mmCIF file of C-alpha atoms and ligand atoms in Angstrom:
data_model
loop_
_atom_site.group_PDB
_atom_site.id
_atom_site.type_symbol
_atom_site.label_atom_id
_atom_site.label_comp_id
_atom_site.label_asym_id
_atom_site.label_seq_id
_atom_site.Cartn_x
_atom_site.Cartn_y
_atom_site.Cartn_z
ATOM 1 C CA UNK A 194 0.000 0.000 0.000
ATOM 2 C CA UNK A 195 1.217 3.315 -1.189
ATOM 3 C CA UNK A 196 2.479 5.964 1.853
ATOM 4 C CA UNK A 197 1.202 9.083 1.303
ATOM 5 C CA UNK A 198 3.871 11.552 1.660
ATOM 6 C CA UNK A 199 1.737 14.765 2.971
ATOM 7 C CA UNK A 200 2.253 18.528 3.146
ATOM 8 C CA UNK A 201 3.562 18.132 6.726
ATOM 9 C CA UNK A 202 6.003 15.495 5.895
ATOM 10 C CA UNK A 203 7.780 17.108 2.653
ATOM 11 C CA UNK A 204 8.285 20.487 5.607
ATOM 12 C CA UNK A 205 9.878 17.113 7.677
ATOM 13 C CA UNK A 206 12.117 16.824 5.178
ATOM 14 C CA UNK A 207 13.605 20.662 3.975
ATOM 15 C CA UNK A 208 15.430 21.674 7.408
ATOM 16 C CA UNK A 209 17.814 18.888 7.500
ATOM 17 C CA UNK A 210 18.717 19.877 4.251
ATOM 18 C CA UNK A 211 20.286 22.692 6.362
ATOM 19 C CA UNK A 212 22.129 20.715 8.918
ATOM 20 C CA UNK A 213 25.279 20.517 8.802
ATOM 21 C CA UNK A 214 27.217 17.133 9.730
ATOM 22 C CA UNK A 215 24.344 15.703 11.498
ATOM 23 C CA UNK A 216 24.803 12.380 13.246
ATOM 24 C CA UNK A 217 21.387 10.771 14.284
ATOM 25 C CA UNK A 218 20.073 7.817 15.628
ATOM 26 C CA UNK A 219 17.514 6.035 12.832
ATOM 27 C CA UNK A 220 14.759 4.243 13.391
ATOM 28 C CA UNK A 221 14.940 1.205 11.750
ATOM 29 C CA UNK A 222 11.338 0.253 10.174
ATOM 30 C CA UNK A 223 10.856 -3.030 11.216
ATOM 31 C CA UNK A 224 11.436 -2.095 14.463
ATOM 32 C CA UNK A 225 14.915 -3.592 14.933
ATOM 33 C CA UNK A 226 17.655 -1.776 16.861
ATOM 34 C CA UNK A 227 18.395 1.907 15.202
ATOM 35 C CA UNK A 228 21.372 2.747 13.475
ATOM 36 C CA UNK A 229 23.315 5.483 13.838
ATOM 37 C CA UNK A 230 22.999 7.528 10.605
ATOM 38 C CA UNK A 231 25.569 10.342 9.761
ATOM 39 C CA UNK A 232 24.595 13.412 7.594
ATOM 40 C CA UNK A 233 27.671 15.456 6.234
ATOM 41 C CA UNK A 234 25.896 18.632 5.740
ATOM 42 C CA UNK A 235 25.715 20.995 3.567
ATOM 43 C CA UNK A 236 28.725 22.041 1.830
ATOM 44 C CA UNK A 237 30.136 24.531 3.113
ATOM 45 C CA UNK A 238 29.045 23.988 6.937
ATOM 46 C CA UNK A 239 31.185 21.258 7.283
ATOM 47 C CA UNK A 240 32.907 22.635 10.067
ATOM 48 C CA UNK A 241 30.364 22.126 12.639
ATOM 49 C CA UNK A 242 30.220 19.230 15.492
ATOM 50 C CA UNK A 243 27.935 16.048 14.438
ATOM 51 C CA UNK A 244 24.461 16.418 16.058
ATOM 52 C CA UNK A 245 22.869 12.800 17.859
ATOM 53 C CA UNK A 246 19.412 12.528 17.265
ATOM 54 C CA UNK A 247 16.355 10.396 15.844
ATOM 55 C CA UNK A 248 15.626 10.857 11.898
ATOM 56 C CA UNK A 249 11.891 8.909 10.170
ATOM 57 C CA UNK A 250 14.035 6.816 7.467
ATOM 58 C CA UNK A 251 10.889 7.053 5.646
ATOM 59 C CA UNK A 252 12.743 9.746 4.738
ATOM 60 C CA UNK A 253 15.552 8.019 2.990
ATOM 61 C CA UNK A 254 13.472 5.504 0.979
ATOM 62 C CA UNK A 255 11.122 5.501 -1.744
ATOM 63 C CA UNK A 256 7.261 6.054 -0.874
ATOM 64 C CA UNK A 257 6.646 3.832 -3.739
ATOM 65 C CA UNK A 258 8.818 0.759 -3.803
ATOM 66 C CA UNK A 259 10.082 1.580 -0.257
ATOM 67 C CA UNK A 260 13.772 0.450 -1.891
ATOM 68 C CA UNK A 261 16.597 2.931 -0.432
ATOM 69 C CA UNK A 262 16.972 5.790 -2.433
ATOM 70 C CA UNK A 263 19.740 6.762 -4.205
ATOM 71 C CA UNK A 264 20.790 9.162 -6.533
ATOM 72 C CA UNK A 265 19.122 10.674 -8.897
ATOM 73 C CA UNK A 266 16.060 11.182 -6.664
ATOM 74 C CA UNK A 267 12.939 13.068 -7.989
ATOM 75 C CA UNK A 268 10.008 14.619 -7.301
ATOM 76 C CA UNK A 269 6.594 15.389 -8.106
ATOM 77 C CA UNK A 270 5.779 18.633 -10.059
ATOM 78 C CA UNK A 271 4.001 19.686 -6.838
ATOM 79 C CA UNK A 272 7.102 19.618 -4.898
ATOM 80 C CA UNK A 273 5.511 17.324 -1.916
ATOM 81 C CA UNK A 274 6.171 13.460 -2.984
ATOM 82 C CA UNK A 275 9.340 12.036 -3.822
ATOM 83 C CA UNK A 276 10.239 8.927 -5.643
ATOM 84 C CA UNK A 277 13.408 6.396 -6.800
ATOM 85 C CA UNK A 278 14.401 6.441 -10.677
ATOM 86 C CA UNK A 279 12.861 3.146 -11.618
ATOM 87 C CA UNK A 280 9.391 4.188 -9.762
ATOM 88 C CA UNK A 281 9.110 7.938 -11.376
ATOM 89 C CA UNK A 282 9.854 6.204 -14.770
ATOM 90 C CA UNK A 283 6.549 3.410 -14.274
ATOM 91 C CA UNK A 284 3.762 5.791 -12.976
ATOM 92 C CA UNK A 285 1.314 6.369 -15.783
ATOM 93 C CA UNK A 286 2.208 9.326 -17.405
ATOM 94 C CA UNK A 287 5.168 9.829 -14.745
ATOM 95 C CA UNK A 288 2.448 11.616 -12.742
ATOM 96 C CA UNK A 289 2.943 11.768 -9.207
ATOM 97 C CA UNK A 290 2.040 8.557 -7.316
ATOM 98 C CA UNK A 291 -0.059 10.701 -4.626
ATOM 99 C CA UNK A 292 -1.175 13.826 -6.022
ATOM 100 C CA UNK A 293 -2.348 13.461 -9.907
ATOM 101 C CA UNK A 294 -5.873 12.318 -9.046
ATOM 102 C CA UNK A 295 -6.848 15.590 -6.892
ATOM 103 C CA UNK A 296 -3.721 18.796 -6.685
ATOM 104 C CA UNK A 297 -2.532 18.293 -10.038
ATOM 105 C CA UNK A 298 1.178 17.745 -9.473
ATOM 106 C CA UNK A 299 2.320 16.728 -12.935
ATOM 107 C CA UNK A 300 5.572 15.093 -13.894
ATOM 108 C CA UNK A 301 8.357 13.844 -11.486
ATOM 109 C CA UNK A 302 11.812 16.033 -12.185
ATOM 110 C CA UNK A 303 14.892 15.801 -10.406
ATOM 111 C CA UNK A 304 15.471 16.923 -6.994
ATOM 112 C CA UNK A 305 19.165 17.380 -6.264
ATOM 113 C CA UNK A 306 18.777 18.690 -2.272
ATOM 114 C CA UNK A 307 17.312 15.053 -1.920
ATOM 115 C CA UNK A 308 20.747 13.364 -3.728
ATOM 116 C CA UNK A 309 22.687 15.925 -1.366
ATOM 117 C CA UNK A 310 20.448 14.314 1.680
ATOM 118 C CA UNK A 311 20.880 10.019 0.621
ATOM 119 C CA UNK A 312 24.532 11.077 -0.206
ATOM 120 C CA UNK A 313 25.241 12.822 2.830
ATOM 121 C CA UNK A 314 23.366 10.422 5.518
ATOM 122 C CA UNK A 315 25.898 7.898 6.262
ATOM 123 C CA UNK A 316 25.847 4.540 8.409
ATOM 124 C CA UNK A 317 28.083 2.807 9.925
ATOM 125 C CA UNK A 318 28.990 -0.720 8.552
ATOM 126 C CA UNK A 319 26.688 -3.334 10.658
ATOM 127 C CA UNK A 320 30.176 -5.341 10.827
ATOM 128 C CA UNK A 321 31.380 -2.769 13.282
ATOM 129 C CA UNK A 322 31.846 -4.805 16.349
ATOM 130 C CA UNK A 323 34.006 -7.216 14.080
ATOM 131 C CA UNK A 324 36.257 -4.738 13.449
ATOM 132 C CA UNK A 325 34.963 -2.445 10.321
ATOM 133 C CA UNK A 326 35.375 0.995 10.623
ATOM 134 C CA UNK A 327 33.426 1.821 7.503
ATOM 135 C CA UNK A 328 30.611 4.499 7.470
ATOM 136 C CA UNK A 329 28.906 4.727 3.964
ATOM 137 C CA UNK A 330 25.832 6.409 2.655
ATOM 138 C CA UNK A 331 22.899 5.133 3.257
ATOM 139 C CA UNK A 332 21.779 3.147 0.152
ATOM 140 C CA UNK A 333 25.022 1.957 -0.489
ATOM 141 C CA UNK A 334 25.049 0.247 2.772
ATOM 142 C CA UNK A 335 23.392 -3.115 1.998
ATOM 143 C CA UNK A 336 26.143 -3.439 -0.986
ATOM 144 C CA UNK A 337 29.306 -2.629 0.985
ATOM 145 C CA UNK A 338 27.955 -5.085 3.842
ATOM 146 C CA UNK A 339 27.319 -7.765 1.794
ATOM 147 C CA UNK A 340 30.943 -7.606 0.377
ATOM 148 C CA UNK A 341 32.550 -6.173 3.636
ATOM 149 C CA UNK A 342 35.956 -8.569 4.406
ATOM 150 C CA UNK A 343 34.902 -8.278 8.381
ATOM 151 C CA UNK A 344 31.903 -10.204 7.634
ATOM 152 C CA UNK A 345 32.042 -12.699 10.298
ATOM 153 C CA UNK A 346 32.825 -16.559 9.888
ATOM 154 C CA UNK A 347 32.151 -19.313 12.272
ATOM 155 C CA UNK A 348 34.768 -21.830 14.207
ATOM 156 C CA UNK A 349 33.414 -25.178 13.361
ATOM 157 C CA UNK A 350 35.617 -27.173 16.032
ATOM 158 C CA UNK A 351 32.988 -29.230 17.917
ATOM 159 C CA UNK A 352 31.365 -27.203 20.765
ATOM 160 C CA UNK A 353 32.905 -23.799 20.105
ATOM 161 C CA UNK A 354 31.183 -21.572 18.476
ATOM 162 C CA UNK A 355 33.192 -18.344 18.008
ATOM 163 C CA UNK A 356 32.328 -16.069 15.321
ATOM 164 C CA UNK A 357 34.617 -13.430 14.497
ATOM 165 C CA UNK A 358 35.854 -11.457 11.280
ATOM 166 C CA UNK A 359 38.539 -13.368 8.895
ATOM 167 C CA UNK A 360 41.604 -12.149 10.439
ATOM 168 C CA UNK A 361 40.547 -12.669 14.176
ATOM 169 C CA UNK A 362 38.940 -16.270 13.196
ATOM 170 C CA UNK A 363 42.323 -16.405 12.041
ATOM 171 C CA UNK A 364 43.727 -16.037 15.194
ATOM 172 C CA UNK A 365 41.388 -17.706 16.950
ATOM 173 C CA UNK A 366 42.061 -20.971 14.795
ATOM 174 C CA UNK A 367 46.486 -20.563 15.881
ATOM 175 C CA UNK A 368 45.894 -19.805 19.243
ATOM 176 C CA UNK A 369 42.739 -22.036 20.722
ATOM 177 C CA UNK A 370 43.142 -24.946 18.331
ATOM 178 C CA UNK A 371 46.649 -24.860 17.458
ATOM 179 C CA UNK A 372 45.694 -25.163 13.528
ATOM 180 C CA UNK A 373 49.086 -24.989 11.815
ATOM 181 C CA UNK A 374 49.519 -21.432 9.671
ATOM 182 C CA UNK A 375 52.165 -20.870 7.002
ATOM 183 C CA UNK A 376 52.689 -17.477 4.806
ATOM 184 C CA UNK A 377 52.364 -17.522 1.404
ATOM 185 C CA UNK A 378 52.535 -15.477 -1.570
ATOM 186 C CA UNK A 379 50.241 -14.998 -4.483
ATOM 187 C CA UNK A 380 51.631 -16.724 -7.682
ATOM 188 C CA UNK A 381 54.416 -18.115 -5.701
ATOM 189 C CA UNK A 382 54.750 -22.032 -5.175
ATOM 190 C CA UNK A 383 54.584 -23.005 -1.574
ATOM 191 C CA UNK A 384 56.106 -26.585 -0.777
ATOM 192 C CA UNK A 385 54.155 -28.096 2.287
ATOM 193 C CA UNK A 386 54.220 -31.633 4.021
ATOM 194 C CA UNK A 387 50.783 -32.854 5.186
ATOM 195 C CA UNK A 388 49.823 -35.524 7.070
ATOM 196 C CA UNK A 389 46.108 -37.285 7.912
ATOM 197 C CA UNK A 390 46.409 -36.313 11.776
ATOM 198 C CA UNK A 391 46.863 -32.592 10.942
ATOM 199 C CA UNK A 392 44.106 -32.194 8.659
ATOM 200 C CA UNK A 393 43.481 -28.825 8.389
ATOM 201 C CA UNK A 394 46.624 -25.739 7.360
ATOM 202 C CA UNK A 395 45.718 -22.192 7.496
ATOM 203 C CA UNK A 396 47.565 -20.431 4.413
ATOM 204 C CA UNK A 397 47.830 -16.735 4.829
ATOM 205 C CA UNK A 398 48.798 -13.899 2.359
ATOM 206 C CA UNK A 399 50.395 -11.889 5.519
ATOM 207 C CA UNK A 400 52.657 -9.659 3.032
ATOM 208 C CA UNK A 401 49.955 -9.146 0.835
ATOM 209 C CA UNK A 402 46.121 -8.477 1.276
ATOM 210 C CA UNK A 403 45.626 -10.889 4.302
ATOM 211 C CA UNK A 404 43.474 -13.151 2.697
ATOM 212 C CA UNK A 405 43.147 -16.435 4.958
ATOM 213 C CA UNK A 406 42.708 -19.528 3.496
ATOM 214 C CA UNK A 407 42.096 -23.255 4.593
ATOM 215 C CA UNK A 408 43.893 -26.507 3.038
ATOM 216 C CA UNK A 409 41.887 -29.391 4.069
ATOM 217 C CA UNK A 410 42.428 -32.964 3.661
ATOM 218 C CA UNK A 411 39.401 -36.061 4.354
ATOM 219 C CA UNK A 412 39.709 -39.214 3.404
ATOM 220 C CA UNK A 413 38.464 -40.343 -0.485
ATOM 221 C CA UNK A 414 37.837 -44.145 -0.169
ATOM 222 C CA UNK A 415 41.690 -45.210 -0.062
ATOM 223 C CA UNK A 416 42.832 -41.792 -1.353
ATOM 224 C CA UNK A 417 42.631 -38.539 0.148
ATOM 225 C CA UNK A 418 41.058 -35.482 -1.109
ATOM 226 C CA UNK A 419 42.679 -31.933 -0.626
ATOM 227 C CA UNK A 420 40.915 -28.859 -1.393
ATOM 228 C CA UNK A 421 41.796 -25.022 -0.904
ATOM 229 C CA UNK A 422 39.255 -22.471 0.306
ATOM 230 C CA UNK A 423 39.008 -18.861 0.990
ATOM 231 C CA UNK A 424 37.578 -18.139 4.688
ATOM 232 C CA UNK A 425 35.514 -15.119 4.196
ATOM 233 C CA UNK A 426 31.496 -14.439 4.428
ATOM 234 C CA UNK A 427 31.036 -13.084 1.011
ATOM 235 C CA UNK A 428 32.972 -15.185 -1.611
ATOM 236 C CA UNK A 429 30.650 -13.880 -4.667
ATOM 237 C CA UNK A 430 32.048 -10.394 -3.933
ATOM 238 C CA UNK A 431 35.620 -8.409 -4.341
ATOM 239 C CA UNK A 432 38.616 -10.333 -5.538
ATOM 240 C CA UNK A 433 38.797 -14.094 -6.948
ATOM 241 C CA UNK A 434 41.377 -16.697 -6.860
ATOM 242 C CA UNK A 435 42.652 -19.377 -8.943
ATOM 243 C CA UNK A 436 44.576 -22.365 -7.189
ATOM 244 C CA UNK A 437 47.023 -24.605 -8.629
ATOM 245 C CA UNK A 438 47.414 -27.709 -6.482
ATOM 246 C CA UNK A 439 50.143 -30.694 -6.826
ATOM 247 C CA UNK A 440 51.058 -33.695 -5.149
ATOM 248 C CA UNK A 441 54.087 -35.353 -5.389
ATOM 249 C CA UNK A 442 55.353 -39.084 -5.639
ATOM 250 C CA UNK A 443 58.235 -40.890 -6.007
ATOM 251 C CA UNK A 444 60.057 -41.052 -9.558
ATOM 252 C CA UNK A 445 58.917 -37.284 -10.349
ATOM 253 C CA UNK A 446 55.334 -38.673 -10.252
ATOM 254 C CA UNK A 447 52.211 -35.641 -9.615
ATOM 255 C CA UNK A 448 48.929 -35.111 -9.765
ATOM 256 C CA UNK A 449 47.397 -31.416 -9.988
ATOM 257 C CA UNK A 450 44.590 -29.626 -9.580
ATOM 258 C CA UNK A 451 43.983 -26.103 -11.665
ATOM 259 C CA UNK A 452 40.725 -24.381 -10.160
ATOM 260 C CA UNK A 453 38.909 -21.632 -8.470
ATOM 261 C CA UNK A 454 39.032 -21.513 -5.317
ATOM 262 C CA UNK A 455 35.519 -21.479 -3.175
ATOM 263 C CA UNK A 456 35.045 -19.205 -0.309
ATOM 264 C CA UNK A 457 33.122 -20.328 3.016
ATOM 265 C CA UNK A 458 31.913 -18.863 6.247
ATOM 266 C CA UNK A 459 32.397 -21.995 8.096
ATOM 267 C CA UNK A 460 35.232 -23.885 6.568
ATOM 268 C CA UNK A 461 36.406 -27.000 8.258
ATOM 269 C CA UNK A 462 36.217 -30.791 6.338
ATOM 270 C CA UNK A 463 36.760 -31.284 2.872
ATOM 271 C CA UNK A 464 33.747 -30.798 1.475
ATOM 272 C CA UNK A 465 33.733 -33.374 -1.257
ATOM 273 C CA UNK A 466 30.020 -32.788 -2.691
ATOM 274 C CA UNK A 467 30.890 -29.255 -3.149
ATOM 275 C CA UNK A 468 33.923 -28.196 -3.043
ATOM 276 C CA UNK A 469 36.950 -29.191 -6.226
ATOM 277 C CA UNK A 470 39.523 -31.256 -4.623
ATOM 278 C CA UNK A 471 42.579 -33.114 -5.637
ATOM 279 C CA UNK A 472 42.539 -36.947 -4.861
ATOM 280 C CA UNK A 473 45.936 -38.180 -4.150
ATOM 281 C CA UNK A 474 45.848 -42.021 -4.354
ATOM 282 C CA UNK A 475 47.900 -43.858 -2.037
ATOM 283 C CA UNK A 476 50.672 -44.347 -3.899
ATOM 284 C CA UNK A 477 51.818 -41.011 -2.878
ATOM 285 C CA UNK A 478 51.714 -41.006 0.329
ATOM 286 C CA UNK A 479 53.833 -42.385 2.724
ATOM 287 C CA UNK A 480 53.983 -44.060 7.034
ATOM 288 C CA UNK A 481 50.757 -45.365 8.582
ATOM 289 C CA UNK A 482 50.086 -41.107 9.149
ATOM 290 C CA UNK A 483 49.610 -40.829 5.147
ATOM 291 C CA UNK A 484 52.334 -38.303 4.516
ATOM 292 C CA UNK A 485 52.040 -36.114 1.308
ATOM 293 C CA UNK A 486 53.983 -33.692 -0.027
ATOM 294 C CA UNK A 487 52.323 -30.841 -1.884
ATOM 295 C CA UNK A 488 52.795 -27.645 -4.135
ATOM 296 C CA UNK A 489 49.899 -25.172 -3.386
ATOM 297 C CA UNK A 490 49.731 -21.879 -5.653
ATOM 298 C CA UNK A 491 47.027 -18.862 -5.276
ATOM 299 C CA UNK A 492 47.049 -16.559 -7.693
ATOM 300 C CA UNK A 493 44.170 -13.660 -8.256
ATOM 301 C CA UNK A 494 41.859 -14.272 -11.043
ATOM 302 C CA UNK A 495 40.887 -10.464 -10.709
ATOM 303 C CA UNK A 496 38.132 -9.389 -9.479
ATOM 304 C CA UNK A 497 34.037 -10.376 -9.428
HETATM 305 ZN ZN1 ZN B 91 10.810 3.333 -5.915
HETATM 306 ZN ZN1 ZN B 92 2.905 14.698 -5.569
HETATM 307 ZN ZN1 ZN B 93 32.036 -3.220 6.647
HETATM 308 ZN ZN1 ZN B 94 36.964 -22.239 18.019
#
C-alpha cells in the first residue's frame, strides 16, 4: 500500500537539508535496533560538530517501492512526494504517485537537495563490532555489507562456536586450536608436508592483502582429497582466486589440480560434494600417518 507523503512530511524533510554534519540515531522500520545515521551537511558547513538525534528513514526511501533511495532522486511537479528512478519512470504518465488524481502535481523532475540528503546520511557498517570501521551512505550500505571482508565466519571445532571477522577467526584458529599457519605469496609455489592427523593448514597472504585460506584434507575411499578455500562471508564479492594444487610421488610422479578456489563462512572438512579437490591415491603417500607432499599456488583471477 502506497504511503502518502503529505504537506507536513515534505516540511519534515527541507530543514535537514540545512544541517550541517548531522549524526542521528535512525529508526529502523521493522522495528529492529536503530542505526546510527551520519549526515555530512551541507557544503560549506562542514565545520560544525555532528548532532545525535532520531531521523523517520521514511525519509531516505522511496514512498513507492520503499527500496533505499539513491541518486538521482525526484520529485513530483508539486514539490511534496518524492520517488526512486525506476518508480518515477513506471507511474502512468510519470504523474505523481499521490497527487495526480486531486492537486494536479504533474511530472516527477529531479530533486538534487534530496541526492545531497541520501549522499550525505551515512551509516556505519553493521560489521562494526568485528572490526569495520566503515561508514557509507545510506543506500550503499546493503552493498558494501554484503561484500565487507569483516563479515564474520564461524569456528566449526565441535562445541565452540566463536564467530569473528577473517583475520581474528584467524587467530582464533592458531591460538585455541593450534591449527598450523604458514605465509604464502600470491603466484608463488609453496612446498608443504601434510599428514592425515593434521588435517586442516591455514595459508595466509600476511605480506599481501591478508586473505586467509584453509587446506583441508578427508579421506576419499583409499585416497585422500585436498581442497583449498578462501575463509571469508562473502565469496561472490571483491577479488577471486585461482589455485594450482600438486602432489608429489616418487620417480617425479604428480597429480594437480587447476581451479577456483571457493570461499566459506564456516570452513572446516573437505567438502567433497561441493567443493573441487585433488585426490591423491595412495601411492603417494607415505607411514601409517599418510604423509604427502604438496605444491599449493594462489594466484588472483581479478576481481568479481
Ligand atoms: Zn521506488
Ligand atoms: Zn505529488
Ligand atoms: Zn564493513
Ligand atoms: Zn573455536
Amino acid at each position: 500500500m502506497e504511503r502518502k507523503c503529505g504537506n507536513k512530511k515534505a516540511r519534515v524533510e527541507e530543514p535537514l537539508l540545512l544541517l550541517p554534519n548531522v549524526q542521528v540515531k535512525q529508526e529502523v522500520p521493522d522495528g529492529g535496533e536503530g542505526a546510527v545515521v551520519v549526515a555530512d551537511g551541507a557544503p560549506g558547513n562542514g565545520n560544525q560538530a555532528p548532532i545525535h538525534g532520531t531521523f523517520d528513514p521514511t525519509v531516505l526511501h522511496c514512498p513507492v517501492c520503499s527500496d533505499r533511495l539513491r541518486p538521482p532522486v525526484f520529485k513530483c511537479a508539486a514539490g511534496l512526494h518524492k520517488a526512486c528512478i525506476s518508480c518515477q519512470g513506471k507511474l502512468p504518465g510519470k504523474r505523481c504517485h499521490s497527487c495526480d488524481h486531486g492537486t494536479g502535481g504533474g511530472a516527477y523532475v529531479r530533486c538534487h537537495l534530496m541526492d545531497d540528503v541520501v549522499c550525505s546520511f551515512r551509516v556505519q557498517c553493521a560489521h562494526h563490532q568485528h572490526g569495520c570501521t566503515s561508514y557509507v551512505a545510506y543506500f550503499e550500505a546493503p552493498d558494501h555489507e554484503s561484500a565487507c571482508p569483516r563479515a564474520p565466519c564461524s569456528c566449526t571445532e565441535p562445541g565452540c562456536g566463536v564467530v569473528a571477522s577473517p583475520p581474528n577467526l584467524l587467530g582464533h584458529l592458531v591460538s585455541a586450536h593450534s591449527w598450523p599457519v604458514h605465509g604464502i605469496r600470491y603466484r608463488t609455489d609453496l612446498s608443504l608436508g601434510v599428514r592425515a592427523s593434521e588435517p586442516r593448514v591455514l595459508l595466509v597472504t600476511a605480506e599481501e592483502d591478508g586473505g586467509v585460506f584453509l587446506l583441508s584434507l578427508g579421506t576419499f575411499g583409499s585416497a585422500m582429497a585436498v581442497s583449498v578455500v578462501c575463509l571469508r562471508a562473502n565469496g561472490g564479492a571483491g577479488q577471486q582466486y585461482g589455485l594450482k594444487l600438486w602432489a608429489h610421488g616418487s620417480g617425479g610422479r604428480a597429480v594437480m589440480l587447476n581451479t577456483d578456489v571457493t570461499s566459506s563462512a564456516a570452513p572446516g572438512n573437505v567438502d567433497v560434494d561441493a567443493d573441487d579437490f585433488l585426490t591423491v591415491p595412495p601411492t603417494m603417500m607415505t607411514g601409517p600417518d599418510k604423509e604427502m607432499v604438496l605444491t599449493v599456488c594462489i594466484d588472483e583471477a581479478g576481481a568479481a
